[in-house]
XYZ file of C-alpha atoms in Angstrom:
176
model
C -6.182 4.312 125.542
C -6.558 4.262 121.763
C -3.855 6.879 121.300
C -1.562 5.031 123.694
C -1.953 1.788 121.682
C -1.500 3.526 118.373
C 1.546 5.392 119.713
C 3.340 2.034 119.777
C 3.434 2.555 115.980
C 2.466 -1.098 115.476
C -1.333 -0.851 115.742
C -3.965 1.198 113.882
C -7.388 1.222 115.480
C -9.751 2.610 112.830
C -13.036 1.700 114.504
C -14.684 2.077 117.878
C -17.887 0.472 119.082
C -19.721 3.817 119.550
C -19.248 5.077 115.976
C -18.582 1.904 113.964
C -20.272 -0.921 115.894
C -20.466 -3.185 112.857
C -16.664 -3.177 112.478
C -16.209 -4.116 116.136
C -18.389 -7.240 116.123
C -17.091 -10.780 116.293
C -19.579 -13.565 115.462
C -19.566 -16.686 117.663
C -20.416 -20.330 116.982
C -23.755 -20.072 118.776
C -24.839 -17.153 116.531
C -24.199 -14.514 119.216
C -22.366 -11.310 118.447
C -19.685 -9.837 120.717
C -18.939 -6.140 120.444
C -15.394 -5.110 121.259
C -14.458 -1.571 122.196
C -11.945 -1.035 119.388
C -10.983 -2.801 116.159
C -8.222 -2.358 113.635
C -5.043 -4.131 112.667
C -1.377 -4.392 113.283
C 0.588 -2.455 110.668
C 3.823 -3.381 109.015
C 4.664 -6.938 108.095
C 2.374 -8.500 110.732
C -0.900 -6.980 109.439
C -3.232 -9.188 111.474
C -6.625 -7.854 112.589
C -6.953 -6.889 116.195
C -9.815 -6.175 118.610
C -9.514 -4.504 121.962
C -11.604 -4.905 125.064
C -10.937 -2.009 127.455
C -11.659 -2.070 131.172
C -11.249 0.981 133.402
C -11.225 -0.197 136.982
C -9.858 1.221 140.210
C -9.815 -2.255 141.779
C -9.974 -5.778 140.390
C -13.792 -5.747 140.516
C -15.542 -8.274 138.276
C -12.752 -8.280 135.692
C -11.926 -11.964 136.064
C -15.520 -12.921 135.176
C -15.504 -10.654 132.110
C -12.015 -11.835 131.150
C -13.142 -15.454 131.126
C -16.001 -14.488 128.797
C -13.472 -12.634 126.652
C -11.310 -15.790 126.379
C -14.320 -17.941 125.455
C -15.442 -15.340 122.897
C -11.981 -15.218 121.366
C -11.979 -18.969 120.844
C -15.572 -19.210 119.627
C -15.272 -16.336 117.161
C -11.949 -17.625 115.827
C -13.449 -21.037 115.127
C -16.592 -19.544 113.626
C -14.747 -17.150 111.307
C -12.312 -19.840 110.253
C -15.171 -22.114 109.268
C -17.089 -19.330 107.578
C -14.093 -18.079 105.536
C -12.365 -21.395 105.061
C -9.216 -20.039 106.649
C -8.059 -18.401 109.857
C -7.792 -14.590 109.684
C -5.400 -14.675 112.656
C -7.192 -12.008 114.684
C -5.453 -10.961 117.896
C -7.352 -10.103 121.053
C -6.139 -7.362 123.398
C -7.493 -7.008 126.945
C -6.446 -3.588 128.226
C -7.121 -2.860 131.855
C -6.353 0.009 134.214
C -6.065 -2.412 137.186
C -4.472 -5.851 137.342
C -6.567 -8.797 138.514
C -5.943 -12.405 139.517
C -2.355 -11.464 140.385
C -1.522 -14.936 141.697
C -2.536 -16.375 138.293
C -1.238 -13.532 136.135
C 1.378 -15.536 134.173
C -1.215 -18.232 133.313
C -4.165 -16.036 132.311
C -3.648 -16.538 128.560
C -2.811 -20.239 128.614
C -4.692 -22.979 126.806
C -5.856 -24.320 130.180
C -7.434 -21.006 131.125
C -9.208 -20.720 127.761
C -10.472 -24.341 128.122
C -11.741 -23.507 131.598
C -13.511 -20.360 130.287
C -15.110 -22.431 127.558
C -16.400 -24.879 130.138
C -18.002 -21.982 131.983
C -19.346 -20.344 128.794
C -20.071 -23.586 126.971
C -23.003 -22.041 125.092
C -20.402 -20.265 122.924
C -19.245 -23.699 121.627
C -22.711 -24.474 120.265
C -22.271 -28.144 121.220
C -18.862 -28.594 119.582
C -15.798 -30.194 121.075
C -12.797 -28.023 121.859
C -10.106 -28.256 119.158
C -6.660 -28.417 120.832
C -4.850 -26.922 117.816
C -7.260 -23.960 117.674
C -6.964 -23.573 121.432
C -3.209 -23.206 121.089
C -3.578 -20.679 118.243
C -6.001 -18.529 120.211
C -3.805 -18.695 123.322
C -0.927 -17.242 121.311
C -3.105 -14.315 120.201
C -4.392 -13.180 123.569
C -2.719 -10.090 125.056
C -3.175 -8.516 128.496
C -1.953 -5.003 128.861
C -2.098 -2.769 131.904
C -2.679 0.952 131.167
C -2.491 3.905 133.466
C -3.891 7.290 132.539
C -0.444 8.899 133.090
C 0.824 6.862 130.141
C -1.137 9.239 127.916
C 1.169 12.034 129.102
C 4.245 10.224 127.768
C 2.678 8.900 124.566
C 3.213 10.467 121.188
C 0.729 13.126 120.220
C -1.320 12.682 117.034
C 1.015 14.997 115.166
C 4.144 13.247 116.459
C 2.688 9.871 115.565
C 1.973 10.963 111.980
C 5.591 12.170 111.634
C 7.020 9.004 113.161
C 4.838 6.695 111.039
C 5.949 8.481 107.863
C 9.605 7.994 108.850
C 9.173 4.350 109.930
C 7.198 3.546 106.761
C 5.438 0.655 108.481
C 2.513 0.917 106.089
C 4.733 0.298 103.011
C 3.868 -3.434 102.871
C 0.200 -2.525 102.447
C 0.649 0.172 99.834
């Protein structure tokens, strides 16, 4: 999945939770720490940080429950880090699954209303604070849901091809 995401040539995922756990942690308002599977950033002019939560399922399973926690965590950690740093780092949150879930609600899964509902269910992540509508909108715009299938690896760029393409595209030039 990492190679597939990086083969888009827009994302670089330098860290994974198994080797670099500290880089994959988001701190929440209640003091809890959420570990994401992968962390890195968009490359090129966008350059925002990104975290990835990856779910390999053969059926919908408990994904909706975990997804709601993911939404609440995205909001809570965004608010916490904005307060801590004095500015918003504009982190984006990718949910990558091998099986769709909540099909009847699919177009609405990343809306402000769904995040608000998730925060009501996981209210401990708010640490007693009110939900900020402006922050809710920002977080909603930064949630991604991607569906991945293992066969996509077969049609993704190899590591060697990716290095060649990235050199040609020069997406990293803004950061050099």
